[in-house]
PDB file of C-alpha atoms in Angstrom:
ATOM      1  CA  ALA A   1     -75.707  32.001 -28.222  1.00  0.00           C
ATOM      2  CA  LYS A   2     -77.803  32.101 -31.393  1.00  0.00           C
ATOM      3  CA  MET A   3     -75.080  33.994 -33.257  1.00  0.00           C
ATOM      4  CA  ALA A   4     -72.504  31.434 -32.100  1.00  0.00           C
ATOM      5  CA  THR A   5     -74.593  28.479 -33.303  1.00  0.00           C
ATOM      6  CA  GLN A   6     -75.199  30.193 -36.653  1.00  0.00           C
ATOM      7  CA  ALA A   7     -71.468  30.841 -37.072  1.00  0.00           C
ATOM      8  CA  PHE A   8     -70.609  27.224 -36.211  1.00  0.00           C
ATOM      9  CA  TYR A   9     -73.290  25.954 -38.585  1.00  0.00           C
ATOM     10  CA  ARG A  10     -72.050  28.121 -41.455  1.00  0.00           C
ATOM     11  CA  MET A  11     -68.460  26.988 -40.905  1.00  0.00           C
ATOM     12  CA  GLY A  12     -69.564  23.350 -40.834  1.00  0.00           C
ATOM     13  CA  LEU A  13     -71.688  23.825 -43.957  1.00  0.00           C
ATOM     14  CA  VAL A  14     -68.880  25.499 -45.934  1.00  0.00           C
ATOM     15  CA  CYS A  15     -66.325  22.872 -44.848  1.00  0.00           C
ATOM     16  CA  SER A  16     -68.715  20.072 -45.793  1.00  0.00           C
ATOM     17  CA  ILE A  17     -69.390  21.466 -49.284  1.00  0.00           C
ATOM     18  CA  VAL A  18     -65.707  22.253 -49.966  1.00  0.00           C
ATOM     19  CA  ALA A  19     -64.607  18.806 -48.712  1.00  0.00           C
ATOM     20  CA  PHE A  20     -67.139  17.048 -50.952  1.00  0.00           C
ATOM     21  CA  VAL A  21     -66.338  19.104 -54.071  1.00  0.00           C
ATOM     22  CA  MET A  22     -62.569  18.745 -53.653  1.00  0.00           C
ATOM     23  CA  PHE A  23     -62.711  15.013 -52.958  1.00  0.00           C
ATOM     24  CA  PHE A  24     -65.138  14.400 -55.831  1.00  0.00           C
ATOM     25  CA  ILE A  25     -62.795  16.179 -58.277  1.00  0.00           C
ATOM     26  CA  ALA A  26     -59.887  14.098 -56.933  1.00  0.00           C
ATOM     27  CA  PHE A  27     -62.050  10.967 -57.173  1.00  0.00           C
ATOM     28  CA  ALA A  28     -62.913  11.603 -60.843  1.00  0.00           C
ATOM     29  CA  SER A  29     -59.675  13.125 -62.194  1.00  0.00           C
ATOM     30  CA  PRO A  30     -56.712  11.139 -63.578  1.00  0.00           C
ATOM     31  CA  TYR A  31     -53.799  13.057 -62.039  1.00  0.00           C
ATOM     32  CA  TRP A  32     -52.978  11.328 -58.760  1.00  0.00           C
ATOM     33  CA  TYR A  33     -49.569  10.260 -59.981  1.00  0.00           C
ATOM     34  CA  LYS A  34     -47.760  11.704 -63.001  1.00  0.00           C
ATOM     35  CA  SER A  35     -44.495  11.492 -64.908  1.00  0.00           C
ATOM     36  CA  TRP A  36     -42.456  14.673 -65.348  1.00  0.00           C
ATOM     37  CA  THR A  37     -43.411  16.127 -68.744  1.00  0.00           C
ATOM     38  CA  ARG A  38     -39.777  16.823 -69.729  1.00  0.00           C
ATOM     39  CA  VAL A  39     -38.850  13.183 -69.201  1.00  0.00           C
ATOM     40  CA  HIS A  40     -39.643  10.577 -71.823  1.00  0.00           C
ATOM     41  CA  SER A  41     -41.368   7.760 -69.941  1.00  0.00           C
ATOM     42  CA  SER A  42     -43.622   4.847 -70.822  1.00  0.00           C
ATOM     43  CA  PHE A  43     -45.870   6.050 -67.991  1.00  0.00           C
ATOM     44  CA  GLY A  44     -47.950   9.210 -68.388  1.00  0.00           C
ATOM     45  CA  ASN A  45     -50.398   9.657 -65.522  1.00  0.00           C
ATOM     46  CA  ILE A  46     -52.899   7.697 -63.474  1.00  0.00           C
ATOM     47  CA  GLY A  47     -55.992   8.361 -61.371  1.00  0.00           C
ATOM     48  CA  LEU A  48     -58.380   6.033 -59.610  1.00  0.00           C
ATOM     49  CA  TRP A  49     -60.248   5.129 -62.812  1.00  0.00           C
ATOM     50  CA  HIS A  50     -58.103   6.338 -65.717  1.00  0.00           C
ATOM     51  CA  VAL A  51     -54.519   5.733 -66.892  1.00  0.00           C
ATOM     52  CA  CYS A  52     -52.355   7.119 -69.715  1.00  0.00           C
ATOM     53  CA  LEU A  53     -49.473   5.000 -70.971  1.00  0.00           C
ATOM     54  CA  TYR A  54     -46.923   5.629 -73.739  1.00  0.00           C
ATOM     55  CA  GLY A  55     -45.430   2.282 -74.638  1.00  0.00           C
ATOM     56  CA  TRP A  56     -45.606   0.670 -71.190  1.00  0.00           C
ATOM     57  CA  ILE A  57     -44.663  -3.013 -71.145  1.00  0.00           C
ATOM     58  CA  MET A  58     -45.422  -5.265 -68.194  1.00  0.00           C
ATOM     59  CA  PRO A  59     -42.179  -6.419 -66.547  1.00  0.00           C
ATOM     60  CA  ARG A  60     -41.266  -9.982 -67.556  1.00  0.00           C
ATOM     61  CA  ASP A  61     -44.070 -10.119 -70.149  1.00  0.00           C
ATOM     62  CA  PRO A  62     -43.227 -13.031 -72.513  1.00  0.00           C
ATOM     63  CA  VAL A  63     -45.058 -11.403 -75.467  1.00  0.00           C
ATOM     64  CA  MET A  64     -43.715  -7.885 -74.680  1.00  0.00           C
ATOM     65  CA  LYS A  65     -47.050  -6.203 -75.468  1.00  0.00           C
ATOM     66  CA  SER A  66     -46.840  -2.404 -75.485  1.00  0.00           C
ATOM     67  CA  TYR A  67     -49.728  -0.328 -74.113  1.00  0.00           C
ATOM     68  CA  VAL A  68     -50.288   3.101 -75.645  1.00  0.00           C
ATOM     69  CA  GLY A  69     -52.997   5.714 -74.990  1.00  0.00           C
ATOM     70  CA  CYS A  70     -55.396   6.798 -72.270  1.00  0.00           C
ATOM     71  CA  TRP A  71     -57.873   4.202 -71.050  1.00  0.00           C
ATOM     72  CA  TRP A  72     -60.510   3.502 -68.439  1.00  0.00           C
ATOM     73  CA  ILE A  73     -58.589   1.525 -65.867  1.00  0.00           C
ATOM     74  CA  HIS A  74     -61.037  -1.413 -65.957  1.00  0.00           C
ATOM     75  CA  SER A  75     -60.923  -1.605 -69.760  1.00  0.00           C
ATOM     76  CA  SER A  76     -60.644  -5.048 -71.353  1.00  0.00           C
ATOM     77  CA  GLU A  77     -57.416  -3.731 -72.901  1.00  0.00           C
ATOM     78  CA  PHE A  78     -55.760  -4.305 -69.510  1.00  0.00           C
ATOM     79  CA  GLU A  79     -57.303  -7.707 -68.870  1.00  0.00           C
ATOM     80  CA  LEU A  80     -53.925  -9.511 -68.918  1.00  0.00           C
ATOM     81  CA  VAL A  81     -52.112  -6.886 -66.824  1.00  0.00           C
ATOM     82  CA  ALA A  82     -54.918  -5.850 -64.438  1.00  0.00           C
ATOM     83  CA  ASN A  83     -53.009  -6.974 -61.336  1.00  0.00           C
ATOM     84  CA  GLU A  84     -49.930  -4.980 -62.407  1.00  0.00           C
ATOM     85  CA  ILE A  85     -51.880  -1.788 -63.165  1.00  0.00           C
ATOM     86  CA  MET A  86     -54.152  -2.253 -60.112  1.00  0.00           C
ATOM     87  CA  PRO A  87     -52.274  -4.181 -57.409  1.00  0.00           C
ATOM     88  CA  ALA A  88     -54.068  -5.084 -54.151  1.00  0.00           C
ATOM     89  CA  TRP A  89     -53.129  -1.815 -52.400  1.00  0.00           C
ATOM     90  CA  PHE A  90     -54.526   0.209 -55.346  1.00  0.00           C
ATOM     91  CA  ARG A  91     -57.848  -1.657 -55.225  1.00  0.00           C
ATOM     92  CA  ILE A  92     -58.041  -1.001 -51.462  1.00  0.00           C
ATOM     93  CA  ILE A  93     -57.593   2.722 -52.164  1.00  0.00           C
ATOM     94  CA  GLN A  94     -60.341   2.628 -54.798  1.00  0.00           C
ATOM     95  CA  PHE A  95     -62.697   0.992 -52.271  1.00  0.00           C
ATOM     96  CA  LEU A  96     -61.808   3.480 -49.495  1.00  0.00           C
ATOM     97  CA  CYS A  97     -62.339   6.383 -51.906  1.00  0.00           C
ATOM     98  CA  VAL A  98     -65.831   5.135 -52.845  1.00  0.00           C
ATOM     99  CA  ILE A  99     -66.715   4.939 -49.113  1.00  0.00           C
ATOM    100  CA  THR A 100     -65.247   8.420 -48.507  1.00  0.00           C
ATOM    101  CA  VAL A 101     -67.120  10.116 -51.347  1.00  0.00           C
ATOM    102  CA  LEU A 102     -70.393   8.556 -50.093  1.00  0.00           C
ATOM    103  CA  LEU A 103     -69.722   9.713 -46.501  1.00  0.00           C
ATOM    104  CA  ASN A 104     -68.981  13.237 -47.736  1.00  0.00           C
ATOM    105  CA  LEU A 105     -72.140  13.254 -49.851  1.00  0.00           C
ATOM    106  CA  VAL A 106     -74.412  12.048 -47.018  1.00  0.00           C
ATOM    107  CA  ALA A 107     -72.864  14.521 -44.543  1.00  0.00           C
ATOM    108  CA  MET A 108     -73.293  17.426 -46.978  1.00  0.00           C
ATOM    109  CA  ILE A 109     -76.942  16.520 -47.715  1.00  0.00           C
ATOM    110  CA  LEU A 110     -77.781  16.191 -44.003  1.00  0.00           C
ATOM    111  CA  ILE A 111     -76.246  19.591 -43.252  1.00  0.00           C
ATOM    112  CA  LEU A 112     -78.028  21.229 -46.193  1.00  0.00           C
ATOM    113  CA  LEU A 113     -81.366  19.819 -44.966  1.00  0.00           C
ATOM    114  CA  TYR A 114     -81.049  22.029 -41.867  1.00  0.00           C
ATOM    115  CA  LEU A 115     -81.455  25.103 -44.089  1.00  0.00           C
ATOM    116  CA  THR A 116     -85.174  24.642 -44.887  1.00  0.00           C
ATOM    117  CA  ASP A 117     -87.880  24.842 -42.212  1.00  0.00           C
ATOM    118  CA  GLU A 118     -89.749  21.734 -43.362  1.00  0.00           C
ATOM    119  CA  THR A 119     -86.765  19.353 -43.400  1.00  0.00           C
ATOM    120  CA  ARG A 120     -85.344  20.913 -40.216  1.00  0.00           C
ATOM    121  CA  LYS A 121     -88.575  20.115 -38.337  1.00  0.00           C
ATOM    122  CA  ARG A 122     -88.782  16.610 -39.785  1.00  0.00           C
ATOM    123  CA  ILE A 123     -85.151  15.559 -39.225  1.00  0.00           C
ATOM    124  CA  TYR A 124     -83.612  17.831 -36.599  1.00  0.00           C
ATOM    125  CA  GLU A 125     -86.437  18.888 -34.272  1.00  0.00           C
ATOM    126  CA  LYS A 126     -86.543  15.716 -32.119  1.00  0.00           C
ATOM    127  CA  ASP A 127     -82.846  15.823 -31.202  1.00  0.00           C
ATOM    128  CA  THR A 128     -80.875  18.570 -32.952  1.00  0.00           C
ATOM    129  CA  GLY A 129     -77.712  17.926 -30.953  1.00  0.00           C
ATOM    130  CA  ARG A 130     -77.622  14.229 -31.810  1.00  0.00           C
ATOM    131  CA  MET A 131     -78.086  14.935 -35.553  1.00  0.00           C
ATOM    132  CA  PHE A 132     -75.171  17.377 -35.616  1.00  0.00           C
ATOM    133  CA  ILE A 133     -72.998  14.874 -33.717  1.00  0.00           C
ATOM    134  CA  ILE A 134     -73.912  12.224 -36.343  1.00  0.00           C
ATOM    135  CA  ASN A 135     -72.910  14.712 -39.079  1.00  0.00           C
ATOM    136  CA  ALA A 136     -69.651  15.341 -37.245  1.00  0.00           C
ATOM    137  CA  GLY A 137     -69.021  11.593 -37.012  1.00  0.00           C
ATOM    138  CA  LEU A 138     -69.502  11.164 -40.775  1.00  0.00           C
ATOM    139  CA  MET A 139     -67.041  13.953 -41.539  1.00  0.00           C
ATOM    140  CA  LEU A 140     -64.431  12.787 -39.023  1.00  0.00           C
ATOM    141  CA  ILE A 141     -64.578   9.212 -40.377  1.00  0.00           C
ATOM    142  CA  SER A 142     -64.155  10.684 -43.870  1.00  0.00           C
ATOM    143  CA  ALA A 143     -61.108  12.665 -42.681  1.00  0.00           C
ATOM    144  CA  PHE A 144     -59.583   9.515 -41.168  1.00  0.00           C
ATOM    145  CA  LEU A 145     -60.127   7.582 -44.415  1.00  0.00           C
ATOM    146  CA  VAL A 146     -58.493  10.410 -46.403  1.00  0.00           C
ATOM    147  CA  PHE A 147     -55.496  10.181 -44.044  1.00  0.00           C
ATOM    148  CA  LEU A 148     -55.247   6.415 -44.709  1.00  0.00           C
ATOM    149  CA  ILE A 149     -55.679   6.853 -48.487  1.00  0.00           C
ATOM    150  CA  SER A 150     -53.024   9.587 -48.640  1.00  0.00           C
ATOM    151  CA  LEU A 151     -50.547   7.615 -46.552  1.00  0.00           C
ATOM    152  CA  ILE A 152     -50.956   4.330 -48.457  1.00  0.00           C
ATOM    153  CA  PHE A 153     -50.849   5.950 -51.910  1.00  0.00           C
ATOM    154  CA  ALA A 154     -47.808   8.121 -51.156  1.00  0.00           C
ATOM    155  CA  GLU A 155     -45.885   5.131 -49.791  1.00  0.00           C
ATOM    156  CA  MET A 156     -46.884   2.484 -52.355  1.00  0.00           C
ATOM    157  CA  SER A 157     -46.573   4.688 -55.458  1.00  0.00           C
ATOM    158  CA  ASN A 158     -42.793   4.665 -54.901  1.00  0.00           C
ATOM    159  CA  ASP A 159     -42.736   0.935 -55.615  1.00  0.00           C
ATOM    160  CA  GLY A 160     -40.668   0.436 -58.778  1.00  0.00           C
ATOM    161  CA  ASP A 161     -42.618  -2.748 -59.559  1.00  0.00           C
ATOM    162  CA  TRP A 162     -45.761  -0.672 -60.121  1.00  0.00           C
ATOM    163  CA  MET A 163     -44.931   2.187 -62.499  1.00  0.00           C
ATOM    164  CA  PRO A 164     -41.454   2.505 -64.045  1.00  0.00           C
ATOM    165  CA  ARG A 165     -38.798   4.857 -62.647  1.00  0.00           C
ATOM    166  CA  PRO A 166     -40.688   6.279 -59.646  1.00  0.00           C
ATOM    167  CA  TRP A 167     -37.927   8.869 -59.117  1.00  0.00           C
ATOM    168  CA  MET A 168     -39.125  10.502 -62.371  1.00  0.00           C
ATOM    169  CA  ASN A 169     -42.782  10.603 -61.252  1.00  0.00           C
ATOM    170  CA  TYR A 170     -44.559  12.774 -58.692  1.00  0.00           C
ATOM    171  CA  LEU A 171     -47.804  13.006 -56.726  1.00  0.00           C
ATOM    172  CA  SER A 172     -49.948  15.404 -58.741  1.00  0.00           C
ATOM    173  CA  TRP A 173     -52.841  17.801 -58.120  1.00  0.00           C
ATOM    174  CA  SER A 174     -55.626  15.178 -57.848  1.00  0.00           C
ATOM    175  CA  TYR A 175     -53.766  13.624 -54.914  1.00  0.00           C
ATOM    176  CA  GLY A 176     -53.277  17.125 -53.459  1.00  0.00           C
ATOM    177  CA  LEU A 177     -57.031  17.832 -53.615  1.00  0.00           C
ATOM    178  CA  CYS A 178     -57.678  14.550 -51.805  1.00  0.00           C
ATOM    179  CA  VAL A 179     -55.299  15.525 -48.989  1.00  0.00           C
ATOM    180  CA  VAL A 180     -56.707  19.060 -48.621  1.00  0.00           C
ATOM    181  CA  SER A 181     -60.291  17.728 -48.600  1.00  0.00           C
ATOM    182  CA  GLY A 182     -59.322  15.684 -45.524  1.00  0.00           C
ATOM    183  CA  PHE A 183     -58.362  18.848 -43.642  1.00  0.00           C
ATOM    184  CA  PHE A 184     -61.727  20.442 -44.474  1.00  0.00           C
ATOM    185  CA  SER A 185     -63.522  17.271 -43.354  1.00  0.00           C
ATOM    186  CA  ALA A 186     -61.590  17.171 -40.083  1.00  0.00           C
ATOM    187  CA  PHE A 187     -62.158  20.868 -39.283  1.00  0.00           C
ATOM    188  CA  GLY A 188     -65.837  20.715 -40.317  1.00  0.00           C
ATOM    189  CA  GLY A 189     -66.339  17.577 -38.217  1.00  0.00           C
ATOM    190  CA  MET A 190     -64.859  19.241 -35.129  1.00  0.00           C
ATOM    191  CA  VAL A 191     -67.002  22.365 -35.643  1.00  0.00           C
ATOM    192  CA  LEU A 192     -70.193  20.296 -36.025  1.00  0.00           C
ATOM    193  CA  PHE A 193     -69.318  18.203 -32.967  1.00  0.00           C
ATOM    194  CA  VAL A 194     -69.034  21.381 -30.869  1.00  0.00           C
ATOM    195  CA  LEU A 195     -72.324  22.608 -32.375  1.00  0.00           C
ATOM    196  CA  GLY A 196     -73.980  19.309 -31.405  1.00  0.00           C
ATOM    197  CA  LEU A 197     -72.731  19.673 -27.824  1.00  0.00           C
ATOM    198  CA  ILE A 198     -74.090  23.252 -27.709  1.00  0.00           C
ATOM    199  CA  PHE A 199     -77.563  22.039 -28.759  1.00  0.00           C
ATOM    200  CA  LYS A 200     -77.364  19.109 -26.299  1.00  0.00           C
ATOM    201  CA  ASP A 201     -76.558  21.523 -23.465  1.00  0.00           C
ATOM    202  CA  LYS A 202     -79.343  23.871 -24.577  1.00  0.00           C
ATOM    203  CA  ASP A 203     -81.899  20.996 -24.568  1.00  0.00           C
ATOM    204  CA  ARG A 204     -80.747  19.889 -21.099  1.00  0.00           C
ATOM    205  CA  ARG A 205     -81.136  23.393 -19.698  1.00  0.00           C
ATOM    206  CA  GLU A 206     -84.616  23.726 -21.200  1.00  0.00           C
ATOM    207  CA  GLU A 207     -85.675  20.409 -19.646  1.00  0.00           C
ATOM    208  CA  GLU A 208     -84.443  21.537 -16.228  1.00  0.00           C
ATOM    209  CA  ASN A 209     -86.392  24.800 -16.494  1.00  0.00           C
ATOM    210  CA  LEU A 210     -89.674  23.192 -17.611  1.00  0.00           C
ATOM    211  CA  PRO A 211     -92.579  23.910 -15.239  1.00  0.00           C
ATOM    212  CA  GLU A 212     -94.148  20.940 -13.495  1.00  0.00           C
ATOM    213  CA  SER A 213     -97.092  19.468 -15.364  1.00  0.00           C
ATOM    214  CA  ALA A 214    -100.516  19.261 -13.655  1.00  0.00           C
ATOM    215  CA  ALA A 215    -100.202  15.448 -13.529  1.00  0.00           C
ATOM    216  CA  ASP A 216     -96.828  15.687 -11.728  1.00  0.00           C
ATOM    217  CA  MET A 217     -98.301  18.177  -9.220  1.00  0.00           C
ATOM    218  CA  ARG A 218    -101.308  15.907  -8.468  1.00  0.00           C
ATOM    219  CA  ARG A 219     -98.975  12.925  -8.025  1.00  0.00           C
ATOM    220  CA  ARG A 220     -96.820  14.866  -5.558  1.00  0.00           C
ATOM    221  CA  GLU A 221     -99.890  16.066  -3.619  1.00  0.00           C
ATOM    222  CA  ALA A 222    -101.204  12.486  -3.422  1.00  0.00           C
ATOM    223  CA  GLU A 223     -97.820  11.303  -2.099  1.00  0.00           C
ATOM    224  CA  ARG A 224     -97.799  14.032   0.572  1.00  0.00           C
ATOM    225  CA  ALA A 225    -101.396  13.207   1.608  1.00  0.00           C
ATOM    226  CA  LYS A 226    -100.474   9.525   1.933  1.00  0.00           C
ATOM    227  CA  GLU A 227     -97.431  10.396   4.043  1.00  0.00           C
ATOM    228  CA  LYS A 228     -99.623  12.515   6.385  1.00  0.00           C
ATOM    229  CA  GLU A 229    -102.144   9.642   6.788  1.00  0.00           C
ATOM    230  CA  GLU A 230     -99.344   7.253   7.687  1.00  0.00           C
ATOM    231  CA  GLU A 231     -98.001   9.694  10.252  1.00  0.00           C
ATOM    232  CA  ALA A 232    -101.476  10.102  11.753  1.00  0.00           C
TER     233      ALA A 232
END
């Protein structure tokens, strides 16, 4: 049983670390959506916080301003076209990604805290099973959010009103890392949930096998004595 719990813990730990690292790279990198390099396009590439444009002009812009270069997506340069660069669905994805990276970080820290004796006693000793189930919940929620993010981005990036000529663009490696991180989160969450159930079952068995305390024995003897007096 100890070997099984160690194996489950190691799998959960590895999945948690890999999920966090992969999602963080996706979160910070600017290659969610990219134009084919052989095609001349006014759009270069975009991530959650960074965009590269090569002469992009907002549709129906009366002044026909051209945007060139790579910029932080919230730069004042895009003040007049912020809603075109970051439509409502894009802002929702940014928000969901912030929540996801925080969930992954908290889950990873909680799992790492089990490694040292001091933090294990302080955090896990009271109810180890419940703590692992909480960890599992964090990772499974993260996996669900990654599923939503991936689905929304893949669908909405094909909108021709967002970036020009979507048939000449593709979902790039940052998006791929986001998707794969979701699989690690889901698998790690399931492993940690099973580990939590194992510890819950172990605690229940130990409680059932506990010897009666002296106080419980005296209380039972007093109850029996009272019953005998009533019978007499």
